[in-house]
Amino acid sequence: MKNTARYFALFREQTGCESETIDWAGGTAAELFQLVAEKHESLKTEAAALVAINDEMAGWETVLAEGDEVLFFPPVAGG
Amino acid sequence: MKNTARYFALFREQTGCESETIDWAGGTAAELFQLVAEKHESLKTEAAALVAINDEMAGWETVLAEGDEVLFFPPVAGG
Amino acid sequence: MKFAVSNTPIDVAAVRKAVADNSCGALAVFEGWIRDHNEGQAVVRLEYEVYRPVAEKEGARIIDEALEKFGVSHALCIHREGLLELGEVAVIVCVSSPHRGEAFEACRYIIDETKTRLPIWKKEHYVTGGSEWVNCEQCASAGHSHGDH
Amino acid sequence: MKFAVSNTPIDVAAVRKAVADNSCGALAVFEGWIRDHNEGQAVVRLEYEVYRPVAEKEGARIIDEALEKFGVSHALCIHREGLLELGEVAVIVCVSSPHRGEAFEACRYIIDETKTRLPIWKKEHYVTGGSEWVNCEQCASAGHSHGDH
């Protein structure tokens, strides 16, 4: 199935990419992250990273649906 | 010995007096307050009252010296 | 200056600016406003009586305690005296520091101590025409005791 | 409005005024300022990246949680995005309520949640010419974990 992956801040710099379509077997948000981390070697897993699906904050264990847009947020630092 | 007693806010209204000289046998600030409370019947003892001696905050058990000016503060309510 | 009593309206922007510092990442502010009610009574204005010689000395002491205790960079407190209308600022506390935790704690400490240690009294004037001296909030609610006579 | 992202300087006086209310006796404010140093490095400016669609929704949620949890009257948070110079206000939180305890607690809650839950990132630009994305403060200091992957 197809999902869009979007990268922000540090992740965008590490992947050199803002957004890409991933065609894969499907699974959880965490599994998609693992897949794109294998593709982009410089993308480092961060324990404090957050994920949103279709503009709503979500858990890493959420199972993705066809066409979901998955936002990968590196550790946040507002304020 | 002689001490000056000064009254503020509620205490000034209850005694109808800003300041007076007390000629007495001497003792603690608490004892002076008791004495003036007997003189001014409408002066009500307040558990949260504070006392200052010569413009410094003090404890009620402080023994007064000749000429000390004793400030009787009703319960405070700043802010 | 660390603590002052003012008989004219408090310039909030000026107090804030007085603690500005490029080495500080955090500012915590508390303002006490004249509220239109207290314990079920409608209030029209408040009158603050301040005994300045002790209030100024003890107020500066509270600020010094906060600077020492919480290690903040700057702290300033201004308290009004005289007649105040609804919505006016009765007291302001501004604290700046590198990080936010200590700024919040020092700000809270300063306003709490200011309300219980300084010779400042307020008289509420009611819509009904009456007026009354207000008791310290802890005393009124919980029989809290500052003295022992 | 409860939460907003701004790409122009924050008007502190206007935010304060937005929570004014004659039934409130207390205002608690927090401001985050651009500090001239971080972890030993001299900073010249900061750059904030904000993903607005999620930040705005989640920011409004944080304010609603604070209103509900602490029972305060009004709460407002504005966060900057873009390039900020030293001393500029990066974020402001204003909370008003009848009494001060809940105003302080709600203000602290809002800034703490804002710093850890919203998709906002900052890049520090150093005097030496380099720049770096800043990690969330809890993660940097204590291996604090938000996710589980």
Coordinates of C-alpha atoms in Angstrom, one line a residue:
Chain A
M1 CA 0.0 0.0 0.0
K2 CA 1.0 3.7 -0.3
N3 CA 1.7 6.2 2.4
T4 CA 3.2 9.7 2.3
A5 CA 6.1 10.3 4.7
R6 CA 6.9 13.9 5.7
Y7 CA 10.1 15.0 7.5
F8 CA 10.6 18.1 9.6
A9 CA 13.5 20.1 11.0
L10 CA 16.4 17.8 11.8
F11 CA 14.8 14.9 10.0
R12 CA 14.3 16.9 6.8
E13 CA 18.0 17.8 6.9
Q14 CA 19.1 14.2 7.6
T15 CA 16.9 12.8 4.7
G16 CA 17.5 15.8 2.4
C17 CA 13.8 15.4 1.7
E18 CA 10.5 17.1 2.7
S19 CA 8.1 14.5 1.6
E20 CA 8.0 11.2 -0.3
T21 CA 5.6 8.4 -1.2
I22 CA 6.4 5.0 0.2
D23 CA 5.0 1.9 -1.4
W24 CA 5.3 -0.9 1.1
A25 CA 3.5 -3.9 2.7
G26 CA 1.9 -1.8 5.4
G27 CA 2.2 -1.9 9.2
T28 CA 2.6 0.6 12.1
A29 CA 4.0 4.1 12.1
A30 CA 7.1 2.8 13.9
E31 CA 7.6 0.2 11.2
L32 CA 7.3 2.8 8.5
F33 CA 9.9 4.9 10.3
Q34 CA 12.3 1.9 10.4
L35 CA 11.8 1.4 6.7
V36 CA 12.6 5.0 5.8
A37 CA 15.6 5.0 8.2
E38 CA 17.0 2.1 6.3
K39 CA 16.5 4.0 3.0
H40 CA 18.0 7.3 4.4
E41 CA 21.2 6.1 6.2
S42 CA 21.7 9.5 7.9
L43 CA 18.2 9.5 9.5
K44 CA 18.9 8.7 13.1
T45 CA 16.3 7.2 15.3
E46 CA 15.5 9.5 18.3
A47 CA 13.9 8.2 21.4
A48 CA 12.0 11.5 21.8
A49 CA 10.7 11.7 18.3
L50 CA 6.9 12.2 17.8
V51 CA 4.6 11.1 15.0
A52 CA 1.4 12.5 13.6
I53 CA -1.0 10.9 11.2
N54 CA -3.1 13.1 8.9
D55 CA -2.4 16.1 11.1
E56 CA -3.3 14.5 14.4
M57 CA -0.8 13.4 17.0
A58 CA -0.6 9.6 17.1
G59 CA 1.1 6.7 18.9
W60 CA 4.0 4.9 17.2
E61 CA 2.0 1.6 17.4
T62 CA -0.9 2.9 15.3
V63 CA -1.5 0.7 12.2
L64 CA -1.5 2.8 9.1
A65 CA -4.3 2.8 6.5
E66 CA -3.9 3.2 2.7
G67 CA -3.1 6.8 1.9
D68 CA -2.3 8.0 5.4
E69 CA 0.1 10.9 5.5
V70 CA 2.6 10.2 8.3
L71 CA 4.5 13.2 9.8
F72 CA 7.9 12.4 11.4
F73 CA 8.7 15.0 14.1
P74 CA 12.2 15.0 15.6
P75 CA 12.4 15.8 19.3
V76 CA 10.5 19.1 19.8
A77 CA 11.9 22.2 21.6
G78 CA 9.4 25.0 21.7
G79 CA 9.6 28.0 24.0
Chain B
M1 CA 9.2 53.3 81.9
K2 CA 7.8 55.0 78.8
N3 CA 7.0 53.5 75.4
T4 CA 5.2 54.9 72.3
A5 CA 2.4 52.7 71.0
R6 CA 1.3 53.2 67.3
Y7 CA -1.8 51.8 65.8
F8 CA -2.5 51.0 62.1
A9 CA -5.5 50.4 59.9
L10 CA -8.2 48.4 61.8
F11 CA -6.3 49.0 65.2
R12 CA -6.3 52.8 64.6
E13 CA -10.0 52.8 64.0
Q14 CA -10.7 50.6 67.0
T15 CA -8.6 52.7 69.3
G16 CA -9.5 56.0 67.6
C17 CA -5.9 56.9 68.1
E18 CA -2.7 57.0 65.9
S19 CA -0.1 57.1 68.6
E20 CA 0.2 57.5 72.4
T21 CA 2.8 57.4 75.1
I22 CA 2.4 54.6 77.7
D23 CA 3.9 55.0 81.1
W24 CA 4.1 51.5 82.6
A25 CA 6.2 49.0 84.6
G26 CA 7.8 47.5 81.4
G27 CA 7.7 44.0 79.9
T28 CA 7.3 42.4 76.5
A29 CA 5.5 43.7 73.4
A30 CA 2.7 41.2 74.0
E31 CA 2.3 42.5 77.6
L32 CA 2.1 46.1 76.3
F33 CA -0.6 45.1 73.8
Q34 CA -2.6 43.5 76.6
L35 CA -2.3 46.7 78.6
V36 CA -3.5 49.0 75.7
A37 CA -6.3 46.5 74.9
E38 CA -7.6 47.0 78.5
K39 CA -7.4 50.7 78.0
H40 CA -9.2 50.7 74.6
E41 CA -12.1 48.3 75.0
S42 CA -12.9 48.2 71.3
L43 CA -9.3 47.0 70.4
K44 CA -9.7 43.3 69.7
T45 CA -6.8 40.9 70.0
E46 CA -6.1 39.2 66.6
A47 CA -4.1 36.0 66.4
A48 CA -2.6 37.1 63.2
A49 CA -1.5 40.6 64.4
L50 CA 2.2 41.5 63.9
V51 CA 4.4 43.8 65.9
A52 CA 7.4 46.0 65.0
I53 CA 9.8 47.8 67.3
N54 CA 11.6 50.9 66.1
D55 CA 10.6 50.1 62.5
E56 CA 11.9 46.5 62.6
M57 CA 9.7 43.5 62.6
A58 CA 9.9 41.8 66.0
G59 CA 8.6 38.9 68.1
W60 CA 5.8 39.4 70.6
E61 CA 8.0 38.1 73.4
T62 CA 10.7 40.8 72.8
V63 CA 11.3 42.7 76.1
L64 CA 10.9 46.4 75.5
A65 CA 13.5 49.0 76.4
E66 CA 12.9 52.5 77.6
G67 CA 11.7 54.7 74.7
D68 CA 11.1 51.9 72.2
E69 CA 8.4 52.8 69.7
V70 CA 6.1 49.8 69.3
L71 CA 4.0 49.4 66.1
F72 CA 0.9 47.3 66.4
F73 CA -0.1 45.9 63.0
P74 CA -3.5 44.2 62.6
P75 CA -3.6 41.2 60.2
V76 CA -1.9 42.2 57.0
A77 CA -3.5 41.8 53.5
G78 CA -1.2 43.0 50.8
G79 CA -1.6 42.2 47.1
Chain C
M1 CA 15.7 49.0 43.2
K2 CA 14.1 45.7 44.2
F3 CA 10.9 46.7 46.1
A4 CA 8.9 49.9 46.0
V5 CA 5.6 51.3 47.1
S6 CA 3.9 53.5 44.6
N7 CA 1.0 56.0 44.9
T8 CA 0.5 56.3 41.2
P9 CA -0.5 53.6 38.6
I10 CA 2.1 50.9 38.1
D11 CA 3.8 51.0 34.6
V12 CA 3.7 47.3 33.9
A13 CA 5.9 47.5 30.8
A14 CA 8.6 49.5 32.7
V15 CA 8.7 46.9 35.5
R16 CA 9.0 44.1 33.0
K17 CA 11.8 46.0 31.2
A18 CA 13.7 46.5 34.4
V19 CA 14.4 42.8 34.7
A20 CA 15.3 42.2 31.1
D21 CA 18.7 40.6 30.5
N22 CA 20.1 38.8 27.5
S23 CA 21.5 36.0 29.7
C24 CA 17.9 35.2 30.8
G25 CA 15.6 32.8 28.9
A26 CA 12.7 33.1 31.3
L27 CA 10.4 35.8 32.8
A28 CA 7.7 35.0 35.3
V29 CA 5.3 37.7 36.3
F30 CA 2.5 37.9 38.8
E31 CA 0.0 40.8 38.9
G32 CA -2.7 41.3 41.6
W33 CA -5.7 43.0 40.2
I34 CA -8.6 44.8 41.9
R35 CA -11.4 42.2 41.7
D36 CA -15.1 43.2 41.6
H37 CA -16.1 40.8 44.4
N38 CA -14.9 39.2 47.6
E39 CA -16.6 36.6 49.7
G40 CA -20.0 37.2 48.0
Q41 CA -19.9 41.0 48.3
A42 CA -19.7 43.3 45.2
V43 CA -16.7 45.6 45.5
V44 CA -16.4 49.0 43.8
R45 CA -12.9 50.1 44.9
L46 CA -10.1 49.2 47.3
E47 CA -8.0 51.4 49.6
Y48 CA -4.4 50.3 50.5
E49 CA -2.7 51.6 53.6
V50 CA 1.1 51.0 53.7
Y51 CA 3.5 51.7 56.5
R52 CA 6.4 52.5 54.2
P53 CA 9.4 52.5 56.7
V54 CA 8.9 48.8 57.5
A55 CA 7.3 47.7 54.2
E56 CA 10.2 48.9 52.1
K57 CA 12.8 47.4 54.3
E58 CA 11.0 44.1 54.7
G59 CA 10.0 44.0 51.0
A60 CA 13.7 44.4 49.9
R61 CA 14.5 41.6 52.3
I62 CA 12.0 39.3 50.6
I63 CA 13.5 40.0 47.2
D64 CA 17.0 39.2 48.6
E65 CA 15.7 35.9 50.1
A66 CA 14.3 34.9 46.7
L67 CA 17.5 35.8 44.8
E68 CA 19.5 33.7 47.2
K69 CA 17.1 30.8 47.7
F70 CA 16.3 30.2 44.0
G71 CA 19.4 31.7 42.3
V72 CA 17.4 33.9 39.9
S73 CA 19.0 36.8 38.1
H74 CA 16.6 39.7 38.7
A75 CA 13.5 40.2 40.8
L76 CA 11.4 43.3 41.3
C77 CA 8.1 44.0 43.2
I78 CA 6.0 47.1 43.2
H79 CA 3.0 47.6 45.5
R80 CA 0.4 50.3 45.2
E81 CA -1.0 52.4 48.1
G82 CA -4.0 54.7 48.2
L83 CA -7.4 54.3 46.5
L84 CA -7.6 51.9 43.6
E85 CA -10.4 51.3 41.0
L86 CA -11.6 47.9 39.6
G87 CA -9.1 46.4 37.2
E88 CA -6.1 48.4 38.5
V89 CA -2.9 46.6 39.3
A90 CA -2.4 46.5 43.0
V91 CA 0.9 44.6 43.0
I92 CA 3.4 43.3 40.4
V93 CA 6.2 40.8 40.7
C94 CA 8.7 40.2 37.9
V95 CA 11.5 37.6 38.0
S96 CA 14.0 36.8 35.3
S97 CA 16.5 33.9 35.2
P98 CA 18.3 31.6 32.7
H99 CA 15.6 28.8 33.1
R100 CA 11.9 28.8 33.9
G101 CA 11.7 26.5 37.0
E102 CA 13.4 28.9 39.4
A103 CA 11.7 32.0 37.9
F104 CA 8.2 30.5 38.7
E105 CA 9.2 29.5 42.2
A106 CA 10.8 32.8 43.1
C107 CA 7.8 34.7 41.7
R108 CA 5.4 32.6 43.8
Y109 CA 7.6 33.0 46.9
I110 CA 7.8 36.8 46.6
I111 CA 4.0 37.3 46.2
D112 CA 3.2 34.8 49.0
E113 CA 5.7 36.5 51.5
T114 CA 4.5 40.0 50.4
K115 CA 0.9 39.1 51.3
T116 CA 1.7 37.8 54.8
R117 CA 4.8 39.8 56.0
L118 CA 4.5 43.4 54.9
P119 CA 2.5 46.1 56.8
I120 CA 0.0 46.6 54.1
W121 CA -3.8 46.6 54.7
K122 CA -6.7 46.9 52.4
K123 CA -10.2 48.2 52.9
E124 CA -12.9 47.1 50.6
H125 CA -15.6 49.6 49.5
Y126 CA -18.8 47.8 48.6
V127 CA -21.6 48.6 46.1
T128 CA -23.9 48.8 49.1
G129 CA -21.9 51.8 50.4
G130 CA -20.2 50.0 53.3
S131 CA -16.5 49.3 53.7
E132 CA -14.4 46.8 55.7
W133 CA -10.8 46.0 56.4
V134 CA -9.9 42.7 54.8
N135 CA -8.3 39.9 56.8
C136 CA -5.2 38.1 55.6
E137 CA -6.5 35.3 53.5
Q138 CA -4.9 32.4 55.4
C139 CA -6.3 33.7 58.7
A140 CA -9.8 34.1 57.3
S141 CA -9.9 30.6 56.0
A142 CA -7.9 28.5 58.3
G143 CA -7.2 30.2 61.6
H144 CA -3.5 30.6 60.5
S145 CA -1.5 32.2 63.2
H146 CA 1.5 34.6 62.7
G147 CA 1.9 35.8 66.3
D148 CA 1.4 34.1 69.6
H149 CA -0.2 36.6 71.9
Chain D
M1 CA -8.5 32.7 20.4
K2 CA -6.5 30.6 22.9
F3 CA -3.3 29.6 21.1
A4 CA -1.7 31.2 18.1
V5 CA 1.6 31.1 16.1
S6 CA 3.0 34.5 15.0
N7 CA 5.6 35.4 12.5
T8 CA 5.8 39.0 13.8
P9 CA 7.0 40.3 17.2
I10 CA 4.6 39.4 20.0
D11 CA 2.7 42.4 21.5
V12 CA 3.1 41.6 25.2
A13 CA 0.7 44.3 26.3
A14 CA -2.0 43.2 23.9
V15 CA -1.8 39.5 25.1
R16 CA -2.0 40.6 28.7
K17 CA -5.0 42.8 27.9
A18 CA -6.8 39.9 26.2
V19 CA -7.1 38.0 29.5
A20 CA -8.2 41.0 31.6
D21 CA -11.4 40.5 33.5
N22 CA -12.8 42.4 36.5
S23 CA -13.8 39.2 38.2
C24 CA -10.1 38.1 38.2
G25 CA -7.7 39.1 41.0
A26 CA -4.7 37.3 39.6
L27 CA -2.6 37.3 36.4
A28 CA 0.3 34.9 35.9
V29 CA 2.5 35.4 32.9
F30 CA 5.4 33.4 31.5
E31 CA 7.7 34.7 28.7
G32 CA 10.4 32.7 27.0
W33 CA 13.2 35.0 25.8
I34 CA 16.1 34.4 23.3
R35 CA 19.1 33.8 25.6
D36 CA 22.6 34.7 24.6
H37 CA 24.0 31.2 25.5
N38 CA 23.1 27.5 25.7
E39 CA 25.2 24.7 27.1
G40 CA 28.4 26.8 27.0
Q41 CA 27.9 28.2 23.4
A42 CA 27.4 31.9 22.7
V43 CA 24.2 32.3 20.7
V44 CA 23.5 35.2 18.3
R45 CA 20.0 34.3 17.1
L46 CA 17.4 31.5 17.0
E47 CA 15.2 30.1 14.2
Y48 CA 11.9 28.5 15.0
E49 CA 10.2 26.1 12.7
V50 CA 6.6 25.4 13.4
Y51 CA 4.3 22.9 11.7
R52 CA 1.1 25.0 12.1
P53 CA -1.7 22.5 11.3
V54 CA -0.8 20.3 14.3
A55 CA 0.7 23.0 16.5
E56 CA -2.4 25.2 16.4
K57 CA -4.8 22.3 17.1
E58 CA -2.7 20.7 19.8
G59 CA -1.9 24.2 21.3
A60 CA -5.6 24.9 21.7
R61 CA -6.0 21.5 23.3
I62 CA -3.4 22.3 25.9
I63 CA -5.2 25.6 26.8
D64 CA -8.5 23.7 27.1
E65 CA -6.9 21.1 29.4
A66 CA -5.5 24.0 31.6
L67 CA -8.9 25.7 31.8
E68 CA -10.6 22.5 32.8
K69 CA -7.9 21.1 35.1
F70 CA -7.2 24.3 37.1
G71 CA -10.6 26.1 36.7
V72 CA -8.9 29.4 35.6
S73 CA -10.9 32.1 33.8
H74 CA -8.8 32.9 30.7
A75 CA -5.6 31.5 29.2
L76 CA -3.7 32.5 26.1
C77 CA -0.5 31.4 24.5
I78 CA 1.3 32.9 21.5
H79 CA 4.4 31.3 20.0
R80 CA 6.8 32.8 17.5
E81 CA 8.1 31.3 14.3
G82 CA 11.0 32.3 12.0
L83 CA 14.2 34.1 12.9
L84 CA 14.5 35.7 16.3
E85 CA 17.2 38.0 17.7
L86 CA 18.6 38.1 21.3
G87 CA 16.1 39.4 23.8
E88 CA 13.0 38.8 21.7
V89 CA 10.0 37.1 23.1
A90 CA 9.7 33.5 21.7
V91 CA 6.6 32.5 23.6
I92 CA 4.2 34.1 26.0
V93 CA 1.5 32.5 28.3
C94 CA -1.0 34.7 30.2
V95 CA -3.5 33.2 32.6
S96 CA -6.1 35.1 34.7
S97 CA -8.3 33.8 37.5
P98 CA -10.0 34.9 40.7
H99 CA -7.1 33.7 42.9
R100 CA -3.4 33.2 42.4
G101 CA -2.7 29.6 43.1
E102 CA -4.5 28.2 40.1
A103 CA -3.2 31.0 37.8
F104 CA 0.4 30.0 38.6
E105 CA -0.3 26.3 38.2
A106 CA -2.1 26.7 34.9
C107 CA 0.6 29.0 33.5
R108 CA 3.3 26.4 34.4
Y109 CA 1.3 23.6 32.9
I110 CA 0.7 25.4 29.6
I111 CA 4.4 26.3 29.1
D112 CA 5.6 22.8 30.1
E113 CA 3.2 21.0 27.7
T114 CA 3.9 23.6 24.9
K115 CA 7.6 22.7 25.1
T116 CA 7.1 19.0 24.9
R117 CA 4.0 18.3 22.8
L118 CA 3.9 20.9 20.0
P119 CA 5.7 20.4 16.7
I120 CA 8.1 23.3 17.1
W121 CA 11.8 23.1 16.6
K122 CA 14.6 25.6 17.2
K123 CA 17.9 26.0 15.6
E124 CA 20.6 27.9 17.4
H125 CA 23.0 30.1 15.4
Y126 CA 26.3 30.5 17.2
V127 CA 28.8 33.4 17.4
T128 CA 31.3 31.0 15.8
G129 CA 29.1 30.8 12.7
G130 CA 27.8 27.3 13.2
S131 CA 24.2 26.3 13.9
E132 CA 22.4 23.3 15.4
W133 CA 18.9 22.0 16.1
V134 CA 18.3 22.0 19.8
N135 CA 17.0 18.9 21.6
C136 CA 14.1 18.9 23.9
E137 CA 15.5 19.9 27.3
Q138 CA 14.3 16.8 29.2
C139 CA 15.8 14.4 26.6
A140 CA 19.1 16.2 26.5
S141 CA 19.5 16.1 30.3
A142 CA 17.8 12.9 31.4
G143 CA 17.2 10.5 28.5
H144 CA 13.5 11.3 28.8
S145 CA 11.4 9.3 26.3
H146 CA 8.2 10.5 24.6
G147 CA 7.9 7.7 22.0
D148 CA 8.7 4.0 22.1
H149 CA 10.2 3.1 18.8

